[in-house]
Short mmCIF file of C-alpha atoms and ligand atoms in Angstrom, two decimals:
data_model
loop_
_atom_site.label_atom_id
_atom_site.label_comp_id
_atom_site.label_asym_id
_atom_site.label_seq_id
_atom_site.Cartn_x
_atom_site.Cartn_y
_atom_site.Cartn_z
CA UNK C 7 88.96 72.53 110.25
CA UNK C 8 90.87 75.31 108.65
CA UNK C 9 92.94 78.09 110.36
CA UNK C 10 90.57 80.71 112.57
CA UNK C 11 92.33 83.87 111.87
CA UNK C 12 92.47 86.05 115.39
CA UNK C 13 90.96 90.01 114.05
CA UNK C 14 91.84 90.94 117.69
CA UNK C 15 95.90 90.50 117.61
CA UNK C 16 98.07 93.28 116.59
CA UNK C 17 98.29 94.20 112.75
CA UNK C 18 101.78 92.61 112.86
CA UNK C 19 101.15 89.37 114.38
CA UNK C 20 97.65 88.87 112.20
CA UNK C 21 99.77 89.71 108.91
CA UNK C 22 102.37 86.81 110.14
CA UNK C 23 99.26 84.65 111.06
CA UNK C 24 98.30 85.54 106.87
CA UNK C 25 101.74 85.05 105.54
CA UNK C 26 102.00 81.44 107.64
CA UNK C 27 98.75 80.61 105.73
CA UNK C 28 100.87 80.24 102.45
CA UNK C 29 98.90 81.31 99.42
CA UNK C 30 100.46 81.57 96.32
CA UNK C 31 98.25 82.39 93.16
CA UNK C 32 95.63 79.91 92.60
CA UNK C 33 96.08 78.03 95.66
CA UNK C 34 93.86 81.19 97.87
CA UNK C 35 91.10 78.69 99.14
CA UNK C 36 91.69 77.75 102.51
CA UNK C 37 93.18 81.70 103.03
CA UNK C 38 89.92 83.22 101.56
CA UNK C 39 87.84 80.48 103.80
CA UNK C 40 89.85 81.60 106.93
CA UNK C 41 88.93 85.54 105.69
CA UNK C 42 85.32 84.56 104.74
CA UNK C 43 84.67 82.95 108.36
CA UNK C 44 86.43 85.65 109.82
CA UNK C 45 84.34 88.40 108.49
CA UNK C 46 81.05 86.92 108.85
CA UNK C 47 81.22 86.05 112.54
CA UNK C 48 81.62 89.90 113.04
CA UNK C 49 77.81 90.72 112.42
CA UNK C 50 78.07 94.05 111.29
CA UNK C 51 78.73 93.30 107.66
CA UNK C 52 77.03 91.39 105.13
CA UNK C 53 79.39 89.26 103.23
CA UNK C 54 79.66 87.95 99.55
CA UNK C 55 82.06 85.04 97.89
CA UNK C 56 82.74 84.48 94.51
CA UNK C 57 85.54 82.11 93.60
CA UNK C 58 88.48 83.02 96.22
CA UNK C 59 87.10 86.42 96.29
CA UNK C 60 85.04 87.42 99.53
CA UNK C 61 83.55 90.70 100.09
CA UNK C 62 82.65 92.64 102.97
CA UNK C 63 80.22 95.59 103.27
CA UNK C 64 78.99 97.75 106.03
CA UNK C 65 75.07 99.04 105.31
CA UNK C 66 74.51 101.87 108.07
CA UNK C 67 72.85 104.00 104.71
CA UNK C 68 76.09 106.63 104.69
CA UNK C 69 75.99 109.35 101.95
CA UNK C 70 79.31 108.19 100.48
CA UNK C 71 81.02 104.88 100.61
CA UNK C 72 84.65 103.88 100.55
CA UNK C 73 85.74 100.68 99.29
CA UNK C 74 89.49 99.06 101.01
CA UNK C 75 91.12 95.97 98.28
CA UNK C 76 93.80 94.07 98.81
CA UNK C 77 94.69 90.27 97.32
CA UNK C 78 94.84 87.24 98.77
CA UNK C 79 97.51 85.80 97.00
CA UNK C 80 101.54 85.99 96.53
CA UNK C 81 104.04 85.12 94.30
CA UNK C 82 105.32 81.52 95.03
CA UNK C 83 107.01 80.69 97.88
CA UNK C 84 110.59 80.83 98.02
CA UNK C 85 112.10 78.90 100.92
CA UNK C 86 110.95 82.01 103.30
CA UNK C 87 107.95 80.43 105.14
CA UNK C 88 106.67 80.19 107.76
CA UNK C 89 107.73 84.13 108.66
CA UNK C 90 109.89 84.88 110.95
CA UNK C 91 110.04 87.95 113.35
CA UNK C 92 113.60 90.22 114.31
CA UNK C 93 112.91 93.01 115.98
CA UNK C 94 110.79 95.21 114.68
CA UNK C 95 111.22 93.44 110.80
CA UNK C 96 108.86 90.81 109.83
CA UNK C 97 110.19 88.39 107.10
CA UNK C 98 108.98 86.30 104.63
CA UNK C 99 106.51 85.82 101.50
CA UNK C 100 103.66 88.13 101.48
CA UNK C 101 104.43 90.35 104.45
CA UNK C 102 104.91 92.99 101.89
CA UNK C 103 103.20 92.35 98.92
CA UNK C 104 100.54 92.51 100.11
CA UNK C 105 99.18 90.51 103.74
CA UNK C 106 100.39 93.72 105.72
CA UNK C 107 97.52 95.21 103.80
CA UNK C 108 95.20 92.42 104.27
CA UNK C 109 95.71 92.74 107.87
CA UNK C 110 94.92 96.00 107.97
CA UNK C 111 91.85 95.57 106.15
CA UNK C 112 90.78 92.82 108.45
CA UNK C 113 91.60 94.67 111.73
CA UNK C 114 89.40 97.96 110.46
CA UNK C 115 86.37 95.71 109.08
CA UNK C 116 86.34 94.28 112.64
CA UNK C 117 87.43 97.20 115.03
CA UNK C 118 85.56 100.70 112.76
CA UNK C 119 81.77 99.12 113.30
CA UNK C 120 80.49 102.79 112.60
CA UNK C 121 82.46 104.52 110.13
CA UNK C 122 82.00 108.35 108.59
CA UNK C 123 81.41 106.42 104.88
CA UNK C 124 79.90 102.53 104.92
CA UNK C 125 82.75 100.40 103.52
CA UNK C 126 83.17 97.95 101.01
CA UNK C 127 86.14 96.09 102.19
CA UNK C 128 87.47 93.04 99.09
CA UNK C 129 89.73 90.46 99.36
CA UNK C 130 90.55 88.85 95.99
CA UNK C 131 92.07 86.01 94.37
CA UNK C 132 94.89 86.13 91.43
CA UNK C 133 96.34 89.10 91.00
CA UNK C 134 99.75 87.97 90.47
CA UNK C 135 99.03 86.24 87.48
CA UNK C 136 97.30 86.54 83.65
CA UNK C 137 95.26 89.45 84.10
CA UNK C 138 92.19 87.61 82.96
CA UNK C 139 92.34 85.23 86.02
CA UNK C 140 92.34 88.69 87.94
CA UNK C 141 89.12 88.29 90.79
CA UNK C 142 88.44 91.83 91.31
CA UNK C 143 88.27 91.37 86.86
CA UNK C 144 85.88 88.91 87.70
CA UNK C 145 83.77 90.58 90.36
CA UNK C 146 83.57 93.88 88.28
CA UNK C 147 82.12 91.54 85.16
CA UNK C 148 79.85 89.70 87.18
CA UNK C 149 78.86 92.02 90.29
CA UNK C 150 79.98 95.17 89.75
CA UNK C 151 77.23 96.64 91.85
CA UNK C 152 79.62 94.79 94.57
CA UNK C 153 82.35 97.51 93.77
CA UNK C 154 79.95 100.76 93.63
CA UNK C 155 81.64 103.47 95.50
CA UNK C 156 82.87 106.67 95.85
CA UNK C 157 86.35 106.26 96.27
CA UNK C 158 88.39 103.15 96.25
CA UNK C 159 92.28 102.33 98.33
CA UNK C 160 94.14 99.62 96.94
CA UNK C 161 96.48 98.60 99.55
CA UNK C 162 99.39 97.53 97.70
CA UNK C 163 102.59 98.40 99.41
CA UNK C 164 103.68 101.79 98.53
CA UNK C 165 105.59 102.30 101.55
CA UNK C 166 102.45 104.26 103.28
CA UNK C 167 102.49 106.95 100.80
CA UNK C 168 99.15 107.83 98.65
CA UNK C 169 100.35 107.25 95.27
CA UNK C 170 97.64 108.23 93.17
CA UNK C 171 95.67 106.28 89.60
CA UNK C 172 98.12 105.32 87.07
CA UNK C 173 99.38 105.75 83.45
CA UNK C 174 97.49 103.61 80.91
CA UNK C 175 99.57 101.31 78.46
CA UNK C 176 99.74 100.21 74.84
CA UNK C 177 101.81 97.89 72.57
CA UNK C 178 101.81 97.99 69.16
CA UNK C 179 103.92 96.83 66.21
CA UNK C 180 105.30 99.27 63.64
CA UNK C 181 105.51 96.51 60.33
CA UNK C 182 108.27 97.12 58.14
CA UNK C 183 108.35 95.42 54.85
CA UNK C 184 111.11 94.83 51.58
CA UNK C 185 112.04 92.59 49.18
CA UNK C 186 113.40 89.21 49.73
CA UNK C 187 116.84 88.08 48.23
CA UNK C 188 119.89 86.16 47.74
CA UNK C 189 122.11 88.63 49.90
CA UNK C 190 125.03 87.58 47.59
CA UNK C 191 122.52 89.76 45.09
CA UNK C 192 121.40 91.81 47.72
CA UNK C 193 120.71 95.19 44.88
CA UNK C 194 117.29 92.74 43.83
CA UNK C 195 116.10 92.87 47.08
CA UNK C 196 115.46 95.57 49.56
CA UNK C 197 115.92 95.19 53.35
CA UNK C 198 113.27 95.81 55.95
CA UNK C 199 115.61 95.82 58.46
CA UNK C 200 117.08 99.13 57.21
CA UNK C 201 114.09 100.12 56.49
CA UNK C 202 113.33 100.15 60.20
CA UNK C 203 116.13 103.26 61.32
CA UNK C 204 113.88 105.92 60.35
CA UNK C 205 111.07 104.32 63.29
CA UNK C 206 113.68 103.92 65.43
CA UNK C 207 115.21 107.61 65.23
CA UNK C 208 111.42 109.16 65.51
CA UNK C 209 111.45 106.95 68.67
CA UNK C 210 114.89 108.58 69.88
CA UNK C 211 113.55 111.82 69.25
CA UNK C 212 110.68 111.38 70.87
CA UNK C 213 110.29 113.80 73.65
CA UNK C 214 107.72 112.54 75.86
CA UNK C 215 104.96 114.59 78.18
CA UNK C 216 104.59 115.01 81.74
CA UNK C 217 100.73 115.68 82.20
CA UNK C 218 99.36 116.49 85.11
CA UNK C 219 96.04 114.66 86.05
CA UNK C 220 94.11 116.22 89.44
CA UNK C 221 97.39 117.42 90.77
CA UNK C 222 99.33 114.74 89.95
CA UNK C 223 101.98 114.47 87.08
CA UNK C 224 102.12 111.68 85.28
CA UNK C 225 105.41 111.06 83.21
CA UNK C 226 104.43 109.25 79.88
CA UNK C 227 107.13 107.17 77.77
CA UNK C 228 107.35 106.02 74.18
CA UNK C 229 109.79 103.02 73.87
CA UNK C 230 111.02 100.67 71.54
CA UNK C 231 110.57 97.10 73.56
CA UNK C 232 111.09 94.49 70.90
CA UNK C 233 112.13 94.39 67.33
CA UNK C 234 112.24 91.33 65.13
CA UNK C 235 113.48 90.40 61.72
CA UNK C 236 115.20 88.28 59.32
CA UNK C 237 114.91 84.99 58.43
CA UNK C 238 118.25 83.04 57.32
CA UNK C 239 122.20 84.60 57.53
CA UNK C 240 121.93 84.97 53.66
CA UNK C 241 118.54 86.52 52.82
CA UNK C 242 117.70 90.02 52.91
CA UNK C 243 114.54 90.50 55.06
CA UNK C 244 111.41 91.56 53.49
CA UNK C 245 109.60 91.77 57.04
CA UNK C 246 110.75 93.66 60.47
CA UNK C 247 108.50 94.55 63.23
CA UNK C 248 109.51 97.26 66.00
CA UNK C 249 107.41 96.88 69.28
CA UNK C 250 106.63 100.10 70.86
CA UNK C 251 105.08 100.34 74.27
CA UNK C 252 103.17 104.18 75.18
CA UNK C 253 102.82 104.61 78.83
CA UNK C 254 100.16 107.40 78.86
CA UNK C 255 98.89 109.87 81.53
CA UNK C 256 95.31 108.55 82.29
CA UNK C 257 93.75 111.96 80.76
CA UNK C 258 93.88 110.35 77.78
CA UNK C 259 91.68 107.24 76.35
CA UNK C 260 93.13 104.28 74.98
CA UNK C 261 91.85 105.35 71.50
CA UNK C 262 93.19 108.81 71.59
CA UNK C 263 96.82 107.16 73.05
CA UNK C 264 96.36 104.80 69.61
CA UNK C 265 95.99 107.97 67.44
CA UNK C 266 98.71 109.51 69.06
CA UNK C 267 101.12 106.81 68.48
CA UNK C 268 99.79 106.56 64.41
CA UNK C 269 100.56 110.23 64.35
CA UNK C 270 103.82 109.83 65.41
CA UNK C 271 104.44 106.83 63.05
CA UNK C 272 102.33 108.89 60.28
CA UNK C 273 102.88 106.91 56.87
CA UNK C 274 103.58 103.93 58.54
CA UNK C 275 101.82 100.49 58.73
CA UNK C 276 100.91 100.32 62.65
CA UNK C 277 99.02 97.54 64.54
CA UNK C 278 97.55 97.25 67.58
CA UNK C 279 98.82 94.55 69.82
CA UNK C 280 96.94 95.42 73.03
CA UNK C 281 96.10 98.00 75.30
CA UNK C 282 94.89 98.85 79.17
CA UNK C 283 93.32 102.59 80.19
CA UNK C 284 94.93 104.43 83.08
CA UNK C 285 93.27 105.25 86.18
CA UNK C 286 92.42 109.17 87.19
CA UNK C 287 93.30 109.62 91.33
CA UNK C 288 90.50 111.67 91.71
CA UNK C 289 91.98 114.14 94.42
CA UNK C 290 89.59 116.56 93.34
CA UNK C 291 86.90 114.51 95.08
CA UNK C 292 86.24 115.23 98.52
CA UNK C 293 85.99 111.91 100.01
CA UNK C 294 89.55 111.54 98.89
CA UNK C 295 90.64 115.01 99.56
CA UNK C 296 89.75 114.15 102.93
CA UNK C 297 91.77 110.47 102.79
CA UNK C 298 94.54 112.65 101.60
CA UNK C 299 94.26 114.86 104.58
CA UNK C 300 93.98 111.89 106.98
CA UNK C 301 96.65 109.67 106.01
CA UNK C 302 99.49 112.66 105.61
CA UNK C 303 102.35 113.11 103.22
CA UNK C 304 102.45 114.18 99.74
CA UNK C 305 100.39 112.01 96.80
CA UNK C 306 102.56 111.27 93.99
CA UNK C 307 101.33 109.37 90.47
CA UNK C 308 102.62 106.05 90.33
CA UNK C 309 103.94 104.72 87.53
CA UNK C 310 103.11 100.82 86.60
CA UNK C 311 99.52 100.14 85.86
CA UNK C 312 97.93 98.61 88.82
CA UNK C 313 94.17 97.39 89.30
CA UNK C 314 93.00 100.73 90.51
CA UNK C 315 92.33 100.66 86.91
CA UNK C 316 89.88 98.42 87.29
CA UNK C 317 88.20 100.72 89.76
CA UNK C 318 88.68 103.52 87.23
CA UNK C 319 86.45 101.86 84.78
CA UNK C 320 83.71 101.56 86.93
CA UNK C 321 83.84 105.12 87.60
CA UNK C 322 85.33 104.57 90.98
CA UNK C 323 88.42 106.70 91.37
CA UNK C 324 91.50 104.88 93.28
CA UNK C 325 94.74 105.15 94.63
CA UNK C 326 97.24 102.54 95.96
CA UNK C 327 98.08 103.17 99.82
CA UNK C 328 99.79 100.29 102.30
CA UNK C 329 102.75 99.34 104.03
CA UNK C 330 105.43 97.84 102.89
CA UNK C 331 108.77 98.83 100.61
CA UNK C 332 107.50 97.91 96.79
CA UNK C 333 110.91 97.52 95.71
CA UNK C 334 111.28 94.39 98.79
CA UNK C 335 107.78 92.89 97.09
CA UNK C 336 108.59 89.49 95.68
CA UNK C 337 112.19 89.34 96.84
CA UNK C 338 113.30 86.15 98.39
CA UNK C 339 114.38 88.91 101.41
CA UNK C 340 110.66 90.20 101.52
CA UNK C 341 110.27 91.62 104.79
CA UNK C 342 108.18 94.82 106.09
CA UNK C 343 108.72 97.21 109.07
CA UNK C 344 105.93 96.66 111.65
CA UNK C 345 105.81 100.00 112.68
CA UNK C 346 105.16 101.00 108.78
CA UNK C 347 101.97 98.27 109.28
CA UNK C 348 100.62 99.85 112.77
CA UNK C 349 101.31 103.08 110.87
CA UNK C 350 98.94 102.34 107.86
CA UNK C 351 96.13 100.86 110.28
CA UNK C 352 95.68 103.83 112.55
CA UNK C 353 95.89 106.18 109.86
CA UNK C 354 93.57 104.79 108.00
CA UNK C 355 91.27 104.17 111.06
CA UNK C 356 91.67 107.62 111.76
CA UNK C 357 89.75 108.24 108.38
CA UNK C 358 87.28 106.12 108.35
CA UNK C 359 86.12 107.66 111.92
CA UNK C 360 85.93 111.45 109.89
ZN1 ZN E 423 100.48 93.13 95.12
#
């Protein structure tokens, strides 16, 4: 018989109890059994699986409804398990990144029977790996009507501050061609290489925007990331490519980002490597106007791309809110402050009961 995870200790202890049960990326199953069990001998949710993915939803016929995510797994384990407790610090894998969040979740699904909004709570499977092995991916392919809400909290660690959608991001590769030749008789050839400086002083010049999405501004960026070229130490290269990443404010599509970037490479040959939408915050909305209110402090955008993008794309608007220092996440030192966990739980309890 597996673990039986205790909803009624303290956030702390049940987020050690989570860490203990060590599950690093692929290896959620006997974490998301332990959540699964947990959450269906509580009665006043019906509960849904799917791979390592469980889901958890109140039905008491609310006008709005709120949805609470946070993943199962963690990056591997690095010698700092089973966790250890000093103080007021826990230590060790996944007490920031993100079982502080999971306990959380778990402690409201089982203490908030009668919440202001019905909630969707999901646990998922894989997010610290290819994003096509992503479960909330998977769940918003094959059930989205799982994921139907108003409003969505991811709770990632942001050290309990509302940090609000995210940029969207695209690659592609400015392709630079020449002539090949002997580079003894380099005037026959011509040199893609050189031919790259131009890209790479539009690129310098580049002044990017800060746009500001419901409220919150979003800083974009247009940056060289890779360039490649050449072939042999005495050959002039007929082929260069300059990689270019566009972190854009999530106002914009992914196609108009794309025509941005061709207009600022205008006459050039430019390729599409890939690309990922941002996420609006939707603090315009009332049900998060009021989650704003509730949990305190002032939203900010944040900056990587995070799944509240996935959210975003099924018209759910998100925003990433737990406990935990992100810069500690995936440390071999990865500890959280307790009180930052208690913190998170009775906010958020707090509205959930408005
Ligand atoms: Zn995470």
């Amino acid at each position: 018989m597996g673990t039986v995870l205790d909803l009624d200790l303290p956030a702390p202890e049940l987020t050690a109890q989570l860490c203990d049960l060590a599950s690093p990326s692929g290896a959620e199953g006997p974490l998301a059994d332990a959540v699964e069990a947990a959450l269906r001998s509580l009665g006043h949710v019906t509960v849904d699986r799917d791979g390592d993915t469980v889901v958890a939803r109140t039905a008491l016929g609310r006008a709005t409804r709120v949805v609470l995510a946070g993943h199962l797994d963690t990056v591997p384990v690095a010698g700092n398990l089973p966790t250890r407790r000093d103080g007021g610090v826990l230590w060790g894998r996944g007490t920031v990144d993100m079982k502080g969040g999971v306990a959380v979740g778990l402690r409201l699904a089982a203490h908030v029977p009668a919440p202001a909004s019905d909630v969707t709570y999901v646990f998922y499977d894989n997010e610290e790996v290819e994003a096509d092995r992503n479960g909330l991916g998977r769940v918003a392919r094959d059930h989205p009507d799982w994921l139907t809400a108003d409003f969505a909290v991811l709770m990632e660690p942001t050290s309990a501050a509302v940090e609000g959608g995210c940029n969207g991001t695209l690659r592609v590769a400015v392709e630079l061609t020449g002539v090949a030749a002997h580079s003894a008789r380099w005037w026959r050839g011509s040199n893609a290489i050189h031919a790259a400086g131009p890209v790479l002083q539009r690129l310098a010049a580049y002044e990017p925007a800060t746009v500001t999405v419901d409220g919150l501004d979003y800083r974009e960026g247009l940056n060289a990331v890779g360039i490649s070229g050449g072939i042999a130490g005495n050959v002039i290269p007929d082929r260069c490519q300059v990689t270019v990443n566009y972190r854009f404010a999530p106002s914009h599509t992914e196609a108009e980002a794309l025509d941005h970037v061709q207009q600022v490479f205008d006459g050039y040959d430019v390729r599409l490597l890939d690309s990922a939408p941002g996420a609006r915050p939707g603090l315009d909305r009332p049900v998060a106007a009021a989650f704003v209110a509730a949990v305190g402090g002032e939203p900010r955008a944040k900056v990587g791309w995070t799944d509240v993008a996935r959210f975003d794309a099924l018209g759910v608007p998100a925003v990433n809110y737990g406990p935990g220092d992100p810069q500690l996440a995936h440390a071999d030192d990865e500890r959280v402050d307790v009180a930052e966990i208690e913190a998170c739980e009775s906010r958020l309890r707090a509205w959930l009961a408005t």
